[in-house]
PDB file of C-alpha atoms in Angstrom:
ATOM      1  CA  ASP A 125     -39.245  42.039  66.438  1.00  0.00           C
ATOM      2  CA  PRO A 126     -35.895  42.898  64.790  1.00  0.00           C
ATOM      3  CA  HIS A 127     -34.695  46.496  64.887  1.00  0.00           C
ATOM      4  CA  TRP A 128     -34.919  46.715  61.072  1.00  0.00           C
ATOM      5  CA  LYS A 129     -38.593  45.720  60.774  1.00  0.00           C
ATOM      6  CA  ASP A 130     -39.764  49.280  59.948  1.00  0.00           C
ATOM      7  CA  MET A 131     -37.244  49.471  57.101  1.00  0.00           C
ATOM      8  CA  THR A 132     -38.572  46.307  55.434  1.00  0.00           C
ATOM      9  CA  LEU A 133     -41.522  46.400  53.067  1.00  0.00           C
ATOM     10  CA  PHE A 134     -44.471  44.246  54.244  1.00  0.00           C
ATOM     11  CA  PHE A 135     -42.603  42.874  57.274  1.00  0.00           C
ATOM     12  CA  ARG A 136     -44.488  40.146  59.100  1.00  0.00           C
ATOM     13  CA  HIS A 137     -43.780  36.970  61.032  1.00  0.00           C
ATOM     14  CA  ALA A 138     -43.498  33.799  58.978  1.00  0.00           C
ATOM     15  CA  THR A 139     -46.193  31.179  59.465  1.00  0.00           C
ATOM     16  CA  ASN A 140     -45.240  27.715  60.684  1.00  0.00           C
ATOM     17  CA  ARG A 141     -46.053  26.311  57.261  1.00  0.00           C
ATOM     18  CA  GLU A 142     -43.772  28.858  55.549  1.00  0.00           C
ATOM     19  CA  ILE A 143     -40.907  27.913  57.842  1.00  0.00           C
ATOM     20  CA  GLU A 144     -41.483  24.235  57.108  1.00  0.00           C
ATOM     21  CA  LYS A 145     -41.438  24.922  53.370  1.00  0.00           C
ATOM     22  CA  VAL A 146     -38.131  26.808  53.583  1.00  0.00           C
ATOM     23  CA  ASN A 147     -36.594  24.015  55.640  1.00  0.00           C
ATOM     24  CA  GLU A 148     -37.763  21.162  53.437  1.00  0.00           C
ATOM     25  CA  ASN A 149     -34.710  19.553  51.910  1.00  0.00           C
ATOM     26  CA  GLY A 150     -34.443  20.449  48.237  1.00  0.00           C
ATOM     27  CA  TYR A 151     -37.893  22.091  48.076  1.00  0.00           C
ATOM     28  CA  TYR A 152     -37.105  24.457  45.211  1.00  0.00           C
ATOM     29  CA  ASN A 153     -35.106  21.834  43.371  1.00  0.00           C
ATOM     30  CA  VAL A 154     -38.026  19.388  43.518  1.00  0.00           C
ATOM     31  CA  LYS A 155     -40.458  22.083  42.387  1.00  0.00           C
ATOM     32  CA  PHE A 156     -38.163  23.030  39.494  1.00  0.00           C
ATOM     33  CA  GLN A 157     -38.028  19.437  38.260  1.00  0.00           C
ATOM     34  CA  LYS A 158     -41.798  18.961  38.595  1.00  0.00           C
ATOM     35  CA  LEU A 159     -42.216  21.921  36.243  1.00  0.00           C
ATOM     36  CA  GLY A 160     -40.065  20.159  33.663  1.00  0.00           C
ATOM     37  CA  GLY A 161     -36.624  21.404  34.655  1.00  0.00           C
ATOM     38  CA  LYS A 162     -33.589  19.157  34.296  1.00  0.00           C
ATOM     39  CA  VAL A 163     -30.596  19.224  36.629  1.00  0.00           C
ATOM     40  CA  ILE A 164     -27.163  18.509  35.116  1.00  0.00           C
ATOM     41  CA  GLN A 165     -24.086  18.566  37.345  1.00  0.00           C
ATOM     42  CA  LYS A 166     -21.167  19.662  35.217  1.00  0.00           C
ATOM     43  CA  ARG A 167     -18.180  21.959  35.530  1.00  0.00           C
ATOM     44  CA  VAL A 168     -18.337  24.855  33.071  1.00  0.00           C
ATOM     45  CA  GLU A 169     -15.017  26.504  32.237  1.00  0.00           C
ATOM     46  CA  ASP A 170     -16.385  29.043  29.758  1.00  0.00           C
ATOM     47  CA  PHE A 171     -19.825  30.305  28.730  1.00  0.00           C
ATOM     48  CA  SER A 172     -18.971  29.477  25.113  1.00  0.00           C
ATOM     49  CA  GLU A 173     -19.398  25.769  25.987  1.00  0.00           C
ATOM     50  CA  LEU A 174     -23.146  26.412  26.288  1.00  0.00           C
ATOM     51  CA  VAL A 175     -23.644  28.180  22.972  1.00  0.00           C
ATOM     52  CA  GLY A 176     -25.891  26.171  20.667  1.00  0.00           C
ATOM     53  CA  LYS A 177     -27.181  24.021  23.530  1.00  0.00           C
ATOM     54  CA  TYR A 178     -29.396  26.540  25.328  1.00  0.00           C
ATOM     55  CA  ASP A 179     -31.455  29.564  24.370  1.00  0.00           C
ATOM     56  CA  CYS A 180     -30.538  31.609  27.438  1.00  0.00           C
ATOM     57  CA  ILE A 181     -27.951  31.441  30.223  1.00  0.00           C
ATOM     58  CA  VAL A 182     -28.690  32.582  33.782  1.00  0.00           C
ATOM     59  CA  ASN A 183     -25.392  32.925  35.593  1.00  0.00           C
ATOM     60  CA  CYS A 184     -25.807  32.145  39.308  1.00  0.00           C
ATOM     61  CA  SER A 185     -22.246  30.902  39.776  1.00  0.00           C
ATOM     62  CA  GLY A 186     -21.505  32.995  42.864  1.00  0.00           C
ATOM     63  CA  LEU A 187     -17.757  33.115  43.499  1.00  0.00           C
ATOM     64  CA  GLY A 188     -17.300  31.251  40.222  1.00  0.00           C
ATOM     65  CA  SER A 189     -18.111  34.502  38.428  1.00  0.00           C
ATOM     66  CA  HIS A 190     -14.696  35.788  39.481  1.00  0.00           C
ATOM     67  CA  ARG A 191     -13.368  33.548  36.717  1.00  0.00           C
ATOM     68  CA  LEU A 192     -16.382  32.588  34.618  1.00  0.00           C
ATOM     69  CA  ALA A 193     -17.624  36.162  34.116  1.00  0.00           C
ATOM     70  CA  ASN A 194     -14.150  37.668  34.544  1.00  0.00           C
ATOM     71  CA  ASP A 195     -15.543  39.808  37.355  1.00  0.00           C
ATOM     72  CA  LYS A 196     -12.594  40.666  39.585  1.00  0.00           C
ATOM     73  CA  SER A 197     -14.837  42.645  41.936  1.00  0.00           C
ATOM     74  CA  VAL A 198     -16.253  39.344  43.267  1.00  0.00           C
ATOM     75  CA  TYR A 199     -14.697  38.304  46.559  1.00  0.00           C
ATOM     76  CA  PRO A 200     -15.449  35.840  49.378  1.00  0.00           C
ATOM     77  CA  ILE A 201     -16.604  36.679  52.873  1.00  0.00           C
ATOM     78  CA  TRP A 202     -15.325  33.777  54.924  1.00  0.00           C
ATOM     79  CA  GLY A 203     -17.593  32.644  57.726  1.00  0.00           C
ATOM     80  CA  GLN A 204     -17.686  29.905  60.319  1.00  0.00           C
ATOM     81  CA  LEU A 205     -20.443  28.369  62.444  1.00  0.00           C
ATOM     82  CA  ALA A 206     -20.833  25.685  65.071  1.00  0.00           C
ATOM     83  CA  ARG A 207     -23.733  23.477  66.127  1.00  0.00           C
ATOM     84  CA  VAL A 208     -24.229  22.293  69.670  1.00  0.00           C
ATOM     85  CA  HIS A 209     -26.671  19.966  71.432  1.00  0.00           C
ATOM     86  CA  ALA A 210     -28.755  22.263  73.641  1.00  0.00           C
ATOM     87  CA  PRO A 211     -32.442  21.212  73.905  1.00  0.00           C
ATOM     88  CA  TRP A 212     -33.082  23.827  76.611  1.00  0.00           C
ATOM     89  CA  ILE A 213     -32.575  26.723  74.175  1.00  0.00           C
ATOM     90  CA  LYS A 214     -36.008  27.833  72.865  1.00  0.00           C
ATOM     91  CA  HIS A 215     -35.477  31.274  71.324  1.00  0.00           C
ATOM     92  CA  PHE A 216     -33.314  32.932  68.691  1.00  0.00           C
ATOM     93  CA  ILE A 217     -30.969  35.470  70.285  1.00  0.00           C
ATOM     94  CA  SER A 218     -28.834  37.986  68.378  1.00  0.00           C
ATOM     95  CA  PHE A 219     -26.379  40.578  69.675  1.00  0.00           C
ATOM     96  CA  TYR A 220     -24.957  43.383  67.541  1.00  0.00           C
ATOM     97  CA  SER A 221     -21.834  45.354  68.386  1.00  0.00           C
ATOM     98  CA  LYS A 222     -19.798  48.076  66.662  1.00  0.00           C
ATOM     99  CA  GLU A 223     -16.631  47.023  68.461  1.00  0.00           C
ATOM    100  CA  LYS A 224     -16.878  43.226  68.319  1.00  0.00           C
ATOM    101  CA  GLU A 225     -18.187  40.463  66.075  1.00  0.00           C
ATOM    102  CA  ASP A 226     -21.961  40.025  66.055  1.00  0.00           C
ATOM    103  CA  THR A 227     -23.190  36.966  67.934  1.00  0.00           C
ATOM    104  CA  TYR A 228     -26.258  34.808  67.464  1.00  0.00           C
ATOM    105  CA  ILE A 229     -27.759  31.702  69.015  1.00  0.00           C
ATOM    106  CA  MET A 230     -30.243  29.957  66.713  1.00  0.00           C
ATOM    107  CA  PRO A 231     -32.231  26.845  67.716  1.00  0.00           C
ATOM    108  CA  ARG A 232     -33.253  24.861  64.634  1.00  0.00           C
ATOM    109  CA  SER A 233     -36.521  23.641  66.148  1.00  0.00           C
ATOM    110  CA  LEU A 234     -38.159  22.641  62.864  1.00  0.00           C
ATOM    111  CA  ILE A 235     -35.183  20.716  61.588  1.00  0.00           C
ATOM    112  CA  VAL A 236     -33.828  18.558  64.408  1.00  0.00           C
ATOM    113  CA  LEU A 237     -36.245  17.414  67.122  1.00  0.00           C
ATOM    114  CA  ASP A 238     -35.794  14.857  69.869  1.00  0.00           C
ATOM    115  CA  VAL A 239     -38.435  12.351  71.024  1.00  0.00           C
ATOM    116  CA  PHE A 240     -40.003  15.030  73.228  1.00  0.00           C
ATOM    117  CA  ASN A 241     -40.365  17.432  70.280  1.00  0.00           C
ATOM    118  CA  ARG A 242     -37.663  19.742  71.642  1.00  0.00           C
ATOM    119  CA  ALA A 243     -35.027  21.556  69.628  1.00  0.00           C
ATOM    120  CA  THR A 244     -31.688  19.784  69.931  1.00  0.00           C
ATOM    121  CA  ASP A 245     -29.611  21.457  67.229  1.00  0.00           C
ATOM    122  CA  VAL A 246     -28.510  25.031  68.046  1.00  0.00           C
ATOM    123  CA  VAL A 247     -26.384  27.059  65.618  1.00  0.00           C
ATOM    124  CA  LEU A 248     -23.795  29.447  67.048  1.00  0.00           C
ATOM    125  CA  GLY A 249     -22.147  32.262  65.106  1.00  0.00           C
ATOM    126  CA  ILE A 250     -21.153  34.503  63.507  1.00  0.00           C
ATOM    127  CA  HIS A 251     -17.873  35.353  61.798  1.00  0.00           C
ATOM    128  CA  ASN A 252     -17.235  37.555  58.765  1.00  0.00           C
ATOM    129  CA  GLU A 253     -13.839  37.918  57.120  1.00  0.00           C
ATOM    130  CA  PRO A 254     -13.784  39.537  53.645  1.00  0.00           C
ATOM    131  CA  HIS A 255     -11.254  38.410  51.016  1.00  0.00           C
ATOM    132  CA  ASN A 256     -10.363  35.226  52.895  1.00  0.00           C
ATOM    133  CA  TRP A 257     -10.420  32.208  50.544  1.00  0.00           C
ATOM    134  CA  ASN A 258      -9.721  29.682  53.301  1.00  0.00           C
ATOM    135  CA  GLU A 259     -11.914  26.552  53.095  1.00  0.00           C
ATOM    136  CA  LYS A 260     -10.875  24.961  56.383  1.00  0.00           C
ATOM    137  CA  VAL A 261     -12.300  25.360  59.879  1.00  0.00           C
ATOM    138  CA  ASP A 262     -10.190  27.661  62.044  1.00  0.00           C
ATOM    139  CA  GLU A 263     -10.015  26.382  65.624  1.00  0.00           C
ATOM    140  CA  ASN A 264      -9.057  29.822  66.972  1.00  0.00           C
ATOM    141  CA  VAL A 265     -12.172  31.366  65.404  1.00  0.00           C
ATOM    142  CA  HIS A 266     -14.252  28.508  66.800  1.00  0.00           C
ATOM    143  CA  GLN A 267     -12.990  29.106  70.335  1.00  0.00           C
ATOM    144  CA  GLU A 268     -13.557  32.871  70.024  1.00  0.00           C
ATOM    145  CA  THR A 269     -17.138  32.269  68.862  1.00  0.00           C
ATOM    146  CA  LEU A 270     -17.772  30.002  71.840  1.00  0.00           C
ATOM    147  CA  ARG A 271     -16.273  32.593  74.187  1.00  0.00           C
ATOM    148  CA  ARG A 272     -18.654  35.303  72.924  1.00  0.00           C
ATOM    149  CA  VAL A 273     -21.636  32.948  73.081  1.00  0.00           C
ATOM    150  CA  HIS A 274     -20.787  31.779  76.605  1.00  0.00           C
ATOM    151  CA  THR A 275     -20.551  35.401  77.742  1.00  0.00           C
ATOM    152  CA  VAL A 276     -24.197  36.027  76.841  1.00  0.00           C
ATOM    153  CA  MET A 277     -25.490  32.486  77.488  1.00  0.00           C
ATOM    154  CA  PRO A 278     -23.414  30.747  80.198  1.00  0.00           C
ATOM    155  CA  SER A 279     -25.577  27.609  80.112  1.00  0.00           C
ATOM    156  CA  LEU A 280     -24.086  26.747  76.715  1.00  0.00           C
ATOM    157  CA  LYS A 281     -20.676  26.124  78.268  1.00  0.00           C
ATOM    158  CA  ASN A 282     -21.772  22.537  78.898  1.00  0.00           C
ATOM    159  CA  ALA A 283     -23.315  22.012  75.469  1.00  0.00           C
ATOM    160  CA  LYS A 284     -21.662  19.352  73.338  1.00  0.00           C
ATOM    161  CA  VAL A 285     -20.285  20.619  70.021  1.00  0.00           C
ATOM    162  CA  ILE A 286     -21.594  18.300  67.311  1.00  0.00           C
ATOM    163  CA  TRP A 287     -20.517  20.087  64.144  1.00  0.00           C
ATOM    164  CA  LYS A 288     -18.200  22.848  62.868  1.00  0.00           C
ATOM    165  CA  TRP A 289     -18.476  24.382  59.442  1.00  0.00           C
ATOM    166  CA  CYS A 290     -16.975  27.190  57.380  1.00  0.00           C
ATOM    167  CA  GLY A 291     -17.982  28.616  54.027  1.00  0.00           C
ATOM    168  CA  LEU A 292     -17.437  31.409  51.533  1.00  0.00           C
ATOM    169  CA  ARG A 293     -20.190  33.955  50.907  1.00  0.00           C
ATOM    170  CA  PRO A 294     -20.035  35.316  47.313  1.00  0.00           C
ATOM    171  CA  ALA A 295     -19.868  39.105  47.641  1.00  0.00           C
ATOM    172  CA  ARG A 296     -19.115  42.145  45.491  1.00  0.00           C
ATOM    173  CA  PRO A 297     -19.602  45.927  45.907  1.00  0.00           C
ATOM    174  CA  GLY A 298     -23.208  45.471  44.734  1.00  0.00           C
ATOM    175  CA  VAL A 299     -25.398  42.549  43.691  1.00  0.00           C
ATOM    176  CA  ARG A 300     -25.173  42.018  39.946  1.00  0.00           C
ATOM    177  CA  VAL A 301     -28.525  41.395  38.261  1.00  0.00           C
ATOM    178  CA  GLU A 302     -27.786  42.406  34.705  1.00  0.00           C
ATOM    179  CA  SER A 303     -28.545  41.474  31.093  1.00  0.00           C
ATOM    180  CA  ASP A 304     -25.594  40.571  28.905  1.00  0.00           C
ATOM    181  CA  SER A 305     -24.894  38.532  25.789  1.00  0.00           C
ATOM    182  CA  LEU A 306     -22.243  36.270  24.348  1.00  0.00           C
ATOM    183  CA  ASN A 307     -21.221  36.009  20.728  1.00  0.00           C
ATOM    184  CA  ALA A 308     -19.396  32.816  19.834  1.00  0.00           C
ATOM    185  CA  ASN A 309     -18.962  31.186  16.441  1.00  0.00           C
ATOM    186  CA  GLY A 310     -21.346  33.703  14.918  1.00  0.00           C
ATOM    187  CA  LYS A 311     -24.093  32.836  17.391  1.00  0.00           C
ATOM    188  CA  GLU A 312     -25.360  35.177  20.072  1.00  0.00           C
ATOM    189  CA  ILE A 313     -26.942  33.964  23.283  1.00  0.00           C
ATOM    190  CA  PRO A 314     -28.382  36.147  26.054  1.00  0.00           C
ATOM    191  CA  ILE A 315     -26.788  35.907  29.506  1.00  0.00           C
ATOM    192  CA  ILE A 316     -28.460  37.153  32.671  1.00  0.00           C
ATOM    193  CA  HIS A 317     -26.142  37.547  35.630  1.00  0.00           C
ATOM    194  CA  ASN A 318     -27.442  36.998  39.156  1.00  0.00           C
ATOM    195  CA  TYR A 319     -24.699  36.832  41.786  1.00  0.00           C
ATOM    196  CA  GLY A 320     -22.874  38.744  44.506  1.00  0.00           C
ATOM    197  CA  HIS A 321     -25.507  38.434  47.243  1.00  0.00           C
ATOM    198  CA  GLY A 322     -22.976  37.898  50.029  1.00  0.00           C
ATOM    199  CA  GLY A 323     -24.725  36.568  53.119  1.00  0.00           C
ATOM    200  CA  SER A 324     -28.131  37.930  52.078  1.00  0.00           C
ATOM    201  CA  GLY A 325     -29.250  35.303  49.593  1.00  0.00           C
ATOM    202  CA  ILE A 326     -32.498  34.378  51.355  1.00  0.00           C
ATOM    203  CA  THR A 327     -33.322  38.046  51.949  1.00  0.00           C
ATOM    204  CA  LEU A 328     -32.801  39.029  48.304  1.00  0.00           C
ATOM    205  CA  HIS A 329     -33.804  35.875  46.443  1.00  0.00           C
ATOM    206  CA  LEU A 330     -37.400  36.760  45.591  1.00  0.00           C
ATOM    207  CA  GLY A 331     -36.732  40.212  44.148  1.00  0.00           C
ATOM    208  CA  CYS A 332     -33.721  38.986  42.186  1.00  0.00           C
ATOM    209  CA  ALA A 333     -35.639  35.968  40.857  1.00  0.00           C
ATOM    210  CA  LEU A 334     -38.443  38.212  39.603  1.00  0.00           C
ATOM    211  CA  ASP A 335     -35.963  40.551  37.908  1.00  0.00           C
ATOM    212  CA  VAL A 336     -34.123  37.642  36.275  1.00  0.00           C
ATOM    213  CA  THR A 337     -37.405  36.114  35.058  1.00  0.00           C
ATOM    214  CA  ARG A 338     -38.475  39.422  33.516  1.00  0.00           C
ATOM    215  CA  ARG A 339     -35.103  39.815  31.785  1.00  0.00           C
ATOM    216  CA  ALA A 340     -35.213  36.235  30.455  1.00  0.00           C
ATOM    217  CA  ILE A 341     -38.704  36.738  29.022  1.00  0.00           C
ATOM    218  CA  GLU A 342     -37.602  39.941  27.293  1.00  0.00           C
ATOM    219  CA  ALA A 343     -34.370  38.398  25.989  1.00  0.00           C
ATOM    220  CA  LEU A 344     -36.233  35.444  24.487  1.00  0.00           C
ATOM    221  CA  GLY A 345     -39.006  37.599  23.062  1.00  0.00           C
ATOM    222  CA  LEU A 346     -41.689  35.712  24.940  1.00  0.00           C
ATOM    223  CA  GLN A 347     -45.129  37.067  25.653  1.00  0.00           C
ATOM    224  CA  SER A 348     -47.410  35.361  28.134  1.00  0.00           C
ATOM    225  CA  SER A 349     -50.312  36.718  30.136  1.00  0.00           C
ATOM    226  CA  ALA A 350     -49.729  33.843  32.561  1.00  0.00           C
ATOM    227  CA  ILE A 351     -46.346  35.255  33.604  1.00  0.00           C
ATOM    228  CA  ASP A 352     -46.482  38.325  35.836  1.00  0.00           C
ATOM    229  CA  CYS A 353     -43.083  39.618  36.934  1.00  0.00           C
ATOM    230  CA  SER A 354     -44.235  42.932  38.364  1.00  0.00           C
ATOM    231  CA  TYR A 355     -42.968  43.889  41.797  1.00  0.00           C
ATOM    232  CA  ASN A 356     -46.303  43.689  43.576  1.00  0.00           C
ATOM    233  CA  PHE A 357     -45.115  42.199  46.857  1.00  0.00           C
ATOM    234  CA  GLN A 358     -48.603  42.228  48.360  1.00  0.00           C
ATOM    235  CA  ARG A 359     -49.897  40.152  45.443  1.00  0.00           C
ATOM    236  CA  ILE A 360     -46.923  37.801  45.698  1.00  0.00           C
ATOM    237  CA  SER A 361     -47.409  37.384  49.439  1.00  0.00           C
ATOM    238  CA  GLN A 362     -51.123  36.645  49.062  1.00  0.00           C
ATOM    239  CA  SER A 363     -50.497  34.174  46.229  1.00  0.00           C
ATOM    240  CA  TYR A 364     -47.757  32.426  48.200  1.00  0.00           C
ATOM    241  CA  ASN A 365     -49.913  32.173  51.322  1.00  0.00           C
ATOM    242  CA  SER A 366     -52.826  30.731  49.362  1.00  0.00           C
ATOM    243  CA  LYS A 367     -50.608  27.815  48.312  1.00  0.00           C
ATOM    244  CA  LEU A 368     -49.624  27.086  51.888  1.00  0.00           C
TER     245      LEU A 368
END
């Protein structure tokens, strides 16, 4: 168990079915569309473009909020990972250090399997660099990550690197889940901000989604006994499990 398990409400191990659901490609997107949602890919330069077209805006633009919401407290945390072919790795291993970068070795056993049902895709990390807007893989960081990993798991020295990736985590001093509004051309539209989760999006997504849903219902003046946005995590967990 992780060292933080006693600090987490209702900590438990995920079931195999839960892990499969999380790993299913586009699961939430498919569910959203089945419920009647429509996905439109479009660049938005200003919230005023949406006035008159929608009843409510939920801003989940991540780093885009630096410009879109004029929030200069938003900043990137640059990170970089690598994937290697290592079917002999069976367990997730994580090392924390106050002096050095944290290191983890993560087999993706439910995502990439070989003909013998073994994990073949192992993710190696981690790197955190605040306020770095770089969008290119840094070979020096890659080699340093491999050096740390090889120190704790020498067998990975012979593993073939199959993929390198870097990305920007959208961070700020605190996650912003907040109700706002926009007045344009005499029309007012509610805006609910939901961004700044850094590298903790999966950890925080459920609580933030419930808060955003509650705020949207209030902003639109909706009343429905079928919608329960209370923070009853035991009820949510039981309801979620019953669907799996």
